[in-house]
């Protein structure tokens, strides 16, 4: 597993509190309760790494995890957090978007910070967009795909909670999703389930490929 050995670094309320913008990172984005934190745990093979919850709106911070350098790529820079050296390979768990019970002020704050993050973060190599396979893409997901399309940022879509559908239904949902992508979008998509382990290896390779480029 190329994503093994991930470690919590810090939780940030603002982009400027994240680790130094060096090296390479991949962000996990998606609506509230889509399964971002669960996917992070499944991909890193570390169950308790990112906090998950039945209550939407659990992750109300940008959470940074460092990865040991990928075996075939040397570490490029040294990043220090609270005097400790951490690897400059990172995964970032973004706050869930679109949950109505999160106070309006908080939602506005995250809308602004996610926007700032996407536009400013030079070490950002790609986005893993997580969406429930049973629901078509919602406004937030469309905005994220539009942003990736406009900026040329690669996006890998995990259609998660596939354990809730039959294999056939899941394959149909994936095909329909791919068809709806505009030409020229640098996006790939796959079926995924954190609980059943479906597509975990494929997703690990996709994230490692994003980090390497
Ligand atoms: P926020 O932090 O609130 O934005 O949510 P999140 O996107 O991080 O979702 P989280 O990983 O906390 O999961 C939300 C709920 O979905 C939890 O009850 C999980 O157990 C459940 N869940 C996540 N992934 C899967 C999956 O693949 N299959 C099933 N059946 N449930 C899942
Ligand atoms: Mg979460």
PDB file of C-alpha atoms and ligand atoms in Angstrom:
ATOM      1  CA  UNK A   1       0.000   0.000   0.000  1.00  0.00           C
ATOM      2  CA  UNK A   2       1.660   3.250  -1.153  1.00  0.00           C
ATOM      3  CA  UNK A   3      -0.418   5.267   1.356  1.00  0.00           C
ATOM      4  CA  UNK A   4       0.618   3.248   4.396  1.00  0.00           C
ATOM      5  CA  UNK A   5       2.112   4.983   7.413  1.00  0.00           C
ATOM      6  CA  UNK A   6       0.033   8.174   7.274  1.00  0.00           C
ATOM      7  CA  UNK A   7       0.177  10.303  10.397  1.00  0.00           C
ATOM      8  CA  UNK A   8      -1.941  13.138  11.733  1.00  0.00           C
ATOM      9  CA  UNK A   9      -0.074  16.453  11.467  1.00  0.00           C
ATOM     10  CA  UNK A  10      -2.538  19.187  12.369  1.00  0.00           C
ATOM     11  CA  UNK A  11      -6.091  20.464  12.034  1.00  0.00           C
ATOM     12  CA  UNK A  12      -6.461  23.958  10.585  1.00  0.00           C
ATOM     13  CA  UNK A  13      -9.265  26.456  10.668  1.00  0.00           C
ATOM     14  CA  UNK A  14      -7.730  28.518   7.886  1.00  0.00           C
ATOM     15  CA  UNK A  15      -5.529  27.829   4.853  1.00  0.00           C
ATOM     16  CA  UNK A  16      -2.644  29.828   6.316  1.00  0.00           C
ATOM     17  CA  UNK A  17      -2.505  27.427   9.293  1.00  0.00           C
ATOM     18  CA  UNK A  18      -1.775  24.403   7.082  1.00  0.00           C
ATOM     19  CA  UNK A  19       1.776  22.980   6.873  1.00  0.00           C
ATOM     20  CA  UNK A  20       4.168  24.926   4.625  1.00  0.00           C
ATOM     21  CA  UNK A  21       3.090  24.827   0.995  1.00  0.00           C
ATOM     22  CA  UNK A  22       5.973  22.565  -0.127  1.00  0.00           C
ATOM     23  CA  UNK A  23       6.089  19.130  -1.676  1.00  0.00           C
ATOM     24  CA  UNK A  24       2.881  17.503  -2.853  1.00  0.00           C
ATOM     25  CA  UNK A  25      -0.590  16.968  -1.454  1.00  0.00           C
ATOM     26  CA  UNK A  26      -3.943  15.514  -2.450  1.00  0.00           C
ATOM     27  CA  UNK A  27      -7.192  16.857  -0.989  1.00  0.00           C
ATOM     28  CA  UNK A  28     -10.278  14.817  -0.127  1.00  0.00           C
ATOM     29  CA  UNK A  29     -13.424  16.805  -0.873  1.00  0.00           C
ATOM     30  CA  UNK A  30     -17.130  16.089  -0.897  1.00  0.00           C
ATOM     31  CA  UNK A  31     -20.441  16.881   0.658  1.00  0.00           C
ATOM     32  CA  UNK A  32     -21.056  16.382   4.351  1.00  0.00           C
ATOM     33  CA  UNK A  33     -21.482  12.714   5.268  1.00  0.00           C
ATOM     34  CA  UNK A  34     -20.358  11.519   1.807  1.00  0.00           C
ATOM     35  CA  UNK A  35     -17.695   9.352   3.435  1.00  0.00           C
ATOM     36  CA  UNK A  36     -14.479  11.381   3.040  1.00  0.00           C
ATOM     37  CA  UNK A  37     -12.970  10.502   6.403  1.00  0.00           C
ATOM     38  CA  UNK A  38     -13.964   6.830   6.026  1.00  0.00           C
ATOM     39  CA  UNK A  39     -12.293   6.745   2.595  1.00  0.00           C
ATOM     40  CA  UNK A  40      -9.111   8.270   4.044  1.00  0.00           C
ATOM     41  CA  UNK A  41      -9.027   5.598   6.721  1.00  0.00           C
ATOM     42  CA  UNK A  42      -9.617   2.790   4.204  1.00  0.00           C
ATOM     43  CA  UNK A  43      -6.953   4.097   1.818  1.00  0.00           C
ATOM     44  CA  UNK A  44      -4.278   4.576   4.471  1.00  0.00           C
ATOM     45  CA  UNK A  45      -5.201   1.280   6.122  1.00  0.00           C
ATOM     46  CA  UNK A  46      -5.435   3.107   9.433  1.00  0.00           C
ATOM     47  CA  UNK A  47      -8.904   2.771  10.967  1.00  0.00           C
ATOM     48  CA  UNK A  48      -8.783   5.537  13.531  1.00  0.00           C
ATOM     49  CA  UNK A  49      -6.797   8.067  11.498  1.00  0.00           C
ATOM     50  CA  UNK A  50      -9.560  10.481  10.436  1.00  0.00           C
ATOM     51  CA  UNK A  51     -12.581  10.864  12.678  1.00  0.00           C
ATOM     52  CA  UNK A  52     -15.791   9.581  11.117  1.00  0.00           C
ATOM     53  CA  UNK A  53     -19.349  10.060  12.309  1.00  0.00           C
ATOM     54  CA  UNK A  54     -22.980   9.251  11.622  1.00  0.00           C
ATOM     55  CA  UNK A  55     -23.704  12.934  12.179  1.00  0.00           C
ATOM     56  CA  UNK A  56     -23.038  15.004   9.064  1.00  0.00           C
ATOM     57  CA  UNK A  57     -20.729  17.957   9.556  1.00  0.00           C
ATOM     58  CA  UNK A  58     -18.251  16.026  11.681  1.00  0.00           C
ATOM     59  CA  UNK A  59     -15.086  17.362  10.049  1.00  0.00           C
ATOM     60  CA  UNK A  60     -15.160  21.129  10.623  1.00  0.00           C
ATOM     61  CA  UNK A  61     -11.467  21.620  10.034  1.00  0.00           C
ATOM     62  CA  UNK A  62      -8.916  21.057   7.324  1.00  0.00           C
ATOM     63  CA  UNK A  63      -7.001  18.064   8.619  1.00  0.00           C
ATOM     64  CA  UNK A  64      -3.486  17.382   7.332  1.00  0.00           C
ATOM     65  CA  UNK A  65      -1.872  13.940   7.336  1.00  0.00           C
ATOM     66  CA  UNK A  66       1.706  13.271   6.268  1.00  0.00           C
ATOM     67  CA  UNK A  67       2.808  10.200   4.340  1.00  0.00           C
ATOM     68  CA  UNK A  68       6.237   8.639   4.358  1.00  0.00           C
ATOM     69  CA  UNK A  69       7.956   9.561   1.059  1.00  0.00           C
ATOM     70  CA  UNK A  70       6.821   7.337  -1.801  1.00  0.00           C
ATOM     71  CA  UNK A  71       9.454   4.676  -2.359  1.00  0.00           C
ATOM     72  CA  UNK A  72      10.275   5.678  -5.931  1.00  0.00           C
ATOM     73  CA  UNK A  73      10.307   9.459  -5.368  1.00  0.00           C
ATOM     74  CA  UNK A  74      12.781  11.216  -3.065  1.00  0.00           C
ATOM     75  CA  UNK A  75      11.433  13.724  -0.538  1.00  0.00           C
ATOM     76  CA  UNK A  76      11.987  17.223  -1.856  1.00  0.00           C
ATOM     77  CA  UNK A  77      11.717  19.575   1.055  1.00  0.00           C
ATOM     78  CA  UNK A  78      11.684  19.430   4.784  1.00  0.00           C
ATOM     79  CA  UNK A  79       8.559  20.808   6.455  1.00  0.00           C
ATOM     80  CA  UNK A  80       8.565  21.639  10.139  1.00  0.00           C
ATOM     81  CA  UNK A  81       5.423  21.684  12.284  1.00  0.00           C
ATOM     82  CA  UNK A  82       5.838  22.722  15.930  1.00  0.00           C
ATOM     83  CA  UNK A  83       9.567  22.063  15.653  1.00  0.00           C
ATOM     84  CA  UNK A  84       9.046  18.507  14.332  1.00  0.00           C
ATOM     85  CA  UNK A  85      10.121  17.459  10.848  1.00  0.00           C
ATOM     86  CA  UNK A  86       7.298  15.943   8.814  1.00  0.00           C
ATOM     87  CA  UNK A  87       7.293  14.575   5.299  1.00  0.00           C
ATOM     88  CA  UNK A  88       6.178  16.945   2.538  1.00  0.00           C
ATOM     89  CA  UNK A  89       3.791  14.325   1.112  1.00  0.00           C
ATOM     90  CA  UNK A  90       0.349  15.053   2.452  1.00  0.00           C
ATOM     91  CA  UNK A  91      -3.310  14.090   2.350  1.00  0.00           C
ATOM     92  CA  UNK A  92      -5.805  16.796   3.365  1.00  0.00           C
ATOM     93  CA  UNK A  93      -9.299  16.001   4.688  1.00  0.00           C
ATOM     94  CA  UNK A  94     -11.473  18.999   3.794  1.00  0.00           C
ATOM     95  CA  UNK A  95     -14.592  19.936   5.782  1.00  0.00           C
ATOM     96  CA  UNK A  96     -17.822  18.515   4.403  1.00  0.00           C
ATOM     97  CA  UNK A  97     -19.906  20.927   2.460  1.00  0.00           C
ATOM     98  CA  UNK A  98     -23.629  21.502   2.229  1.00  0.00           C
ATOM     99  CA  UNK A  99     -24.998  20.396   5.560  1.00  0.00           C
ATOM    100  CA  UNK A 100     -27.874  22.689   6.489  1.00  0.00           C
ATOM    101  CA  UNK A 101     -27.524  22.283  10.263  1.00  0.00           C
ATOM    102  CA  UNK A 102     -24.029  23.722  10.245  1.00  0.00           C
ATOM    103  CA  UNK A 103     -24.507  27.422  11.081  1.00  0.00           C
ATOM    104  CA  UNK A 104     -24.635  29.708   8.050  1.00  0.00           C
ATOM    105  CA  UNK A 105     -21.622  31.665   9.228  1.00  0.00           C
ATOM    106  CA  UNK A 106     -19.575  28.454   9.409  1.00  0.00           C
ATOM    107  CA  UNK A 107     -20.715  27.354   5.953  1.00  0.00           C
ATOM    108  CA  UNK A 108     -19.741  30.736   4.523  1.00  0.00           C
ATOM    109  CA  UNK A 109     -16.372  30.478   6.230  1.00  0.00           C
ATOM    110  CA  UNK A 110     -15.661  27.058   4.682  1.00  0.00           C
ATOM    111  CA  UNK A 111     -16.918  28.065   1.288  1.00  0.00           C
ATOM    112  CA  UNK A 112     -14.376  30.873   1.330  1.00  0.00           C
ATOM    113  CA  UNK A 113     -11.524  28.780   2.766  1.00  0.00           C
ATOM    114  CA  UNK A 114     -12.052  25.857   0.358  1.00  0.00           C
ATOM    115  CA  UNK A 115     -12.092  28.347  -2.500  1.00  0.00           C
ATOM    116  CA  UNK A 116      -8.919  29.972  -1.207  1.00  0.00           C
ATOM    117  CA  UNK A 117      -7.308  26.571  -0.708  1.00  0.00           C
ATOM    118  CA  UNK A 118      -8.039  25.471  -4.288  1.00  0.00           C
ATOM    119  CA  UNK A 119      -6.785  28.712  -5.800  1.00  0.00           C
ATOM    120  CA  UNK A 120      -3.698  29.307  -3.651  1.00  0.00           C
ATOM    121  CA  UNK A 121      -2.239  25.966  -2.738  1.00  0.00           C
ATOM    122  CA  UNK A 122       0.696  25.320  -5.056  1.00  0.00           C
ATOM    123  CA  UNK A 123       1.494  21.876  -3.633  1.00  0.00           C
ATOM    124  CA  UNK A 124      -2.032  20.662  -4.473  1.00  0.00           C
ATOM    125  CA  UNK A 125      -1.621  17.939  -7.118  1.00  0.00           C
ATOM    126  CA  UNK A 126      -5.164  16.713  -7.375  1.00  0.00           C
ATOM    127  CA  UNK A 127      -8.541  16.286  -5.723  1.00  0.00           C
ATOM    128  CA  UNK A 128     -10.235  13.091  -4.648  1.00  0.00           C
ATOM    129  CA  UNK A 129     -13.927  13.903  -4.860  1.00  0.00           C
ATOM    130  CA  UNK A 130     -16.121  11.605  -2.799  1.00  0.00           C
ATOM    131  CA  UNK A 131     -19.791  11.231  -3.616  1.00  0.00           C
ATOM    132  CA  UNK A 132     -22.480   8.775  -2.586  1.00  0.00           C
ATOM    133  CA  UNK A 133     -23.029   6.407  -5.516  1.00  0.00           C
ATOM    134  CA  UNK A 134     -26.796   6.420  -4.901  1.00  0.00           C
ATOM    135  CA  UNK A 135     -27.184  10.155  -5.484  1.00  0.00           C
ATOM    136  CA  UNK A 136     -26.244  12.035  -8.614  1.00  0.00           C
ATOM    137  CA  UNK A 137     -23.708  14.808  -8.206  1.00  0.00           C
ATOM    138  CA  UNK A 138     -25.019  17.760  -6.225  1.00  0.00           C
ATOM    139  CA  UNK A 139     -24.182  21.443  -6.560  1.00  0.00           C
ATOM    140  CA  UNK A 140     -20.973  21.266  -4.525  1.00  0.00           C
ATOM    141  CA  UNK A 141     -19.682  18.323  -6.571  1.00  0.00           C
ATOM    142  CA  UNK A 142     -20.468  20.118  -9.822  1.00  0.00           C
ATOM    143  CA  UNK A 143     -18.643  23.215  -8.596  1.00  0.00           C
ATOM    144  CA  UNK A 144     -15.606  21.111  -7.739  1.00  0.00           C
ATOM    145  CA  UNK A 145     -15.607  19.416 -11.147  1.00  0.00           C
ATOM    146  CA  UNK A 146     -16.044  22.787 -12.867  1.00  0.00           C
ATOM    147  CA  UNK A 147     -13.107  24.162 -10.922  1.00  0.00           C
ATOM    148  CA  UNK A 148     -10.926  21.191 -11.903  1.00  0.00           C
ATOM    149  CA  UNK A 149     -12.007  21.551 -15.518  1.00  0.00           C
ATOM    150  CA  UNK A 150     -11.234  25.274 -15.583  1.00  0.00           C
ATOM    151  CA  UNK A 151      -7.879  25.011 -13.791  1.00  0.00           C
ATOM    152  CA  UNK A 152      -6.671  21.715 -15.275  1.00  0.00           C
ATOM    153  CA  UNK A 153      -6.373  20.166 -11.815  1.00  0.00           C
ATOM    154  CA  UNK A 154      -6.765  16.372 -12.013  1.00  0.00           C
ATOM    155  CA  UNK A 155      -9.722  14.884 -10.140  1.00  0.00           C
ATOM    156  CA  UNK A 156     -10.403  11.308  -9.128  1.00  0.00           C
ATOM    157  CA  UNK A 157     -14.023  10.599  -8.238  1.00  0.00           C
ATOM    158  CA  UNK A 158     -14.818   7.890  -5.706  1.00  0.00           C
ATOM    159  CA  UNK A 159     -18.427   6.757  -5.991  1.00  0.00           C
ATOM    160  CA  UNK A 160     -18.630   5.454  -2.482  1.00  0.00           C
ATOM    161  CA  UNK A 161     -21.073   3.395  -0.372  1.00  0.00           C
ATOM    162  CA  UNK A 162     -21.236   0.980  -3.323  1.00  0.00           C
ATOM    163  CA  UNK A 163     -22.083  -1.733  -0.792  1.00  0.00           C
ATOM    164  CA  UNK A 164     -25.596  -0.215  -0.782  1.00  0.00           C
ATOM    165  CA  UNK A 165     -26.099  -1.228  -4.435  1.00  0.00           C
ATOM    166  CA  UNK A 166     -25.803  -4.458  -6.397  1.00  0.00           C
ATOM    167  CA  UNK A 167     -22.678  -4.828  -8.478  1.00  0.00           C
ATOM    168  CA  UNK A 168     -24.719  -4.291 -11.618  1.00  0.00           C
ATOM    169  CA  UNK A 169     -26.367  -1.110 -10.319  1.00  0.00           C
ATOM    170  CA  UNK A 170     -22.972   0.225  -9.259  1.00  0.00           C
ATOM    171  CA  UNK A 171     -21.490  -0.392 -12.722  1.00  0.00           C
ATOM    172  CA  UNK A 172     -24.451   1.407 -14.295  1.00  0.00           C
ATOM    173  CA  UNK A 173     -24.039   4.390 -11.964  1.00  0.00           C
ATOM    174  CA  UNK A 174     -20.347   4.608 -12.882  1.00  0.00           C
ATOM    175  CA  UNK A 175     -21.056   4.466 -16.605  1.00  0.00           C
ATOM    176  CA  UNK A 176     -23.706   7.196 -16.320  1.00  0.00           C
ATOM    177  CA  UNK A 177     -21.313   9.356 -14.316  1.00  0.00           C
ATOM    178  CA  UNK A 178     -18.516   9.040 -16.866  1.00  0.00           C
ATOM    179  CA  UNK A 179     -20.909   9.923 -19.661  1.00  0.00           C
ATOM    180  CA  UNK A 180     -21.880  13.159 -17.908  1.00  0.00           C
ATOM    181  CA  UNK A 181     -18.259  14.417 -17.730  1.00  0.00           C
ATOM    182  CA  UNK A 182     -17.505  17.228 -20.183  1.00  0.00           C
ATOM    183  CA  UNK A 183     -14.809  16.541 -22.797  1.00  0.00           C
ATOM    184  CA  UNK A 184     -11.433  17.796 -21.648  1.00  0.00           C
ATOM    185  CA  UNK A 185     -12.073  17.276 -17.934  1.00  0.00           C
ATOM    186  CA  UNK A 186      -9.060  15.579 -16.312  1.00  0.00           C
ATOM    187  CA  UNK A 187     -11.232  13.304 -14.226  1.00  0.00           C
ATOM    188  CA  UNK A 188     -11.300   9.603 -13.576  1.00  0.00           C
ATOM    189  CA  UNK A 189     -14.020   7.775 -11.658  1.00  0.00           C
ATOM    190  CA  UNK A 190     -14.419   4.458  -9.922  1.00  0.00           C
ATOM    191  CA  UNK A 191     -16.739   2.449  -7.721  1.00  0.00           C
ATOM    192  CA  UNK A 192     -15.723   2.447  -4.050  1.00  0.00           C
ATOM    193  CA  UNK A 193     -16.786   1.222  -0.617  1.00  0.00           C
ATOM    194  CA  UNK A 194     -14.943   1.919   2.604  1.00  0.00           C
ATOM    195  CA  UNK A 195     -16.886  -0.718   4.501  1.00  0.00           C
ATOM    196  CA  UNK A 196     -16.668  -3.523   1.914  1.00  0.00           C
ATOM    197  CA  UNK A 197     -13.190  -2.587   0.690  1.00  0.00           C
ATOM    198  CA  UNK A 198     -14.385  -2.285  -2.911  1.00  0.00           C
ATOM    199  CA  UNK A 199     -11.966  -0.413  -5.171  1.00  0.00           C
ATOM    200  CA  UNK A 200      -9.505   0.360  -2.368  1.00  0.00           C
ATOM    201  CA  UNK A 201      -6.410  -0.824  -4.276  1.00  0.00           C
ATOM    202  CA  UNK A 202      -7.438   1.049  -7.410  1.00  0.00           C
ATOM    203  CA  UNK A 203      -7.991   4.243  -5.385  1.00  0.00           C
ATOM    204  CA  UNK A 204      -4.610   3.896  -3.618  1.00  0.00           C
ATOM    205  CA  UNK A 205      -2.858   3.725  -6.978  1.00  0.00           C
ATOM    206  CA  UNK A 206      -4.834   6.727  -8.234  1.00  0.00           C
ATOM    207  CA  UNK A 207      -3.894   8.852  -5.201  1.00  0.00           C
ATOM    208  CA  UNK A 208      -0.228   7.819  -5.436  1.00  0.00           C
ATOM    209  CA  UNK A 209      -0.255   8.736  -9.146  1.00  0.00           C
ATOM    210  CA  UNK A 210      -1.650  12.185  -8.309  1.00  0.00           C
ATOM    211  CA  UNK A 211       1.068  12.734  -5.702  1.00  0.00           C
ATOM    212  CA  UNK A 212       3.821  11.652  -8.087  1.00  0.00           C
ATOM    213  CA  UNK A 213       3.066  14.098 -10.863  1.00  0.00           C
TER     214      UNK A 213
HETATM  215  P1  LIG B   1     -18.188  14.956   7.312  1.00  0.00           P
HETATM  216  O1  LIG B   1     -16.875  14.928   8.033  1.00  0.00           O
HETATM  217  O2  LIG B   1     -19.352  15.178   8.202  1.00  0.00           O
HETATM  218  O3  LIG B   1     -18.184  15.854   6.144  1.00  0.00           O
HETATM  219  O4  LIG B   1     -18.468  13.462   6.734  1.00  0.00           O
HETATM  220  P2  LIG B   1     -17.488  12.519   5.919  1.00  0.00           P
HETATM  221  O5  LIG B   1     -17.641  12.783   4.473  1.00  0.00           O
HETATM  222  O6  LIG B   1     -16.106  12.548   6.461  1.00  0.00           O
HETATM  223  O7  LIG B   1     -18.174  11.088   6.190  1.00  0.00           O
HETATM  224  P3  LIG B   1     -17.734   9.931   7.188  1.00  0.00           P
HETATM  225  O8  LIG B   1     -16.534   9.230   6.657  1.00  0.00           O
HETATM  226  O9  LIG B   1     -17.678  10.437   8.585  1.00  0.00           O
HETATM  227  O10 LIG B   1     -18.970   8.922   6.996  1.00  0.00           O
HETATM  228  C1  LIG B   1     -20.298   9.344   7.172  1.00  0.00           C
HETATM  229  C2  LIG B   1     -21.186   8.140   7.434  1.00  0.00           C
HETATM  230  O11 LIG B   1     -21.205   7.283   6.274  1.00  0.00           O
HETATM  231  C3  LIG B   1     -20.719   7.246   8.591  1.00  0.00           C
HETATM  232  O12 LIG B   1     -21.852   6.768   9.278  1.00  0.00           O
HETATM  233  C4  LIG B   1     -19.987   6.123   7.888  1.00  0.00           C
HETATM  234  O13 LIG B   1     -19.968   4.938   8.624  1.00  0.00           O
HETATM  235  C5  LIG B   1     -20.796   5.969   6.608  1.00  0.00           C
HETATM  236  N1  LIG B   1     -19.988   5.443   5.492  1.00  0.00           N
HETATM  237  C6  LIG B   1     -18.836   5.952   5.010  1.00  0.00           C
HETATM  238  N2  LIG B   1     -18.358   5.204   3.983  1.00  0.00           N
HETATM  239  C7  LIG B   1     -19.246   4.193   3.802  1.00  0.00           C
HETATM  240  C8  LIG B   1     -19.315   3.079   2.891  1.00  0.00           C
HETATM  241  O14 LIG B   1     -18.479   2.856   2.004  1.00  0.00           O
HETATM  242  N3  LIG B   1     -20.419   2.263   3.016  1.00  0.00           N
HETATM  243  C9  LIG B   1     -21.387   2.481   3.957  1.00  0.00           C
HETATM  244  N4  LIG B   1     -22.420   1.625   3.983  1.00  0.00           N
HETATM  245  N5  LIG B   1     -21.345   3.497   4.834  1.00  0.00           N
HETATM  246  C10 LIG B   1     -20.289   4.347   4.769  1.00  0.00           C
HETATM  247 MG1  LIG B   2     -15.226  13.808   7.790  1.00  0.00          MG
END
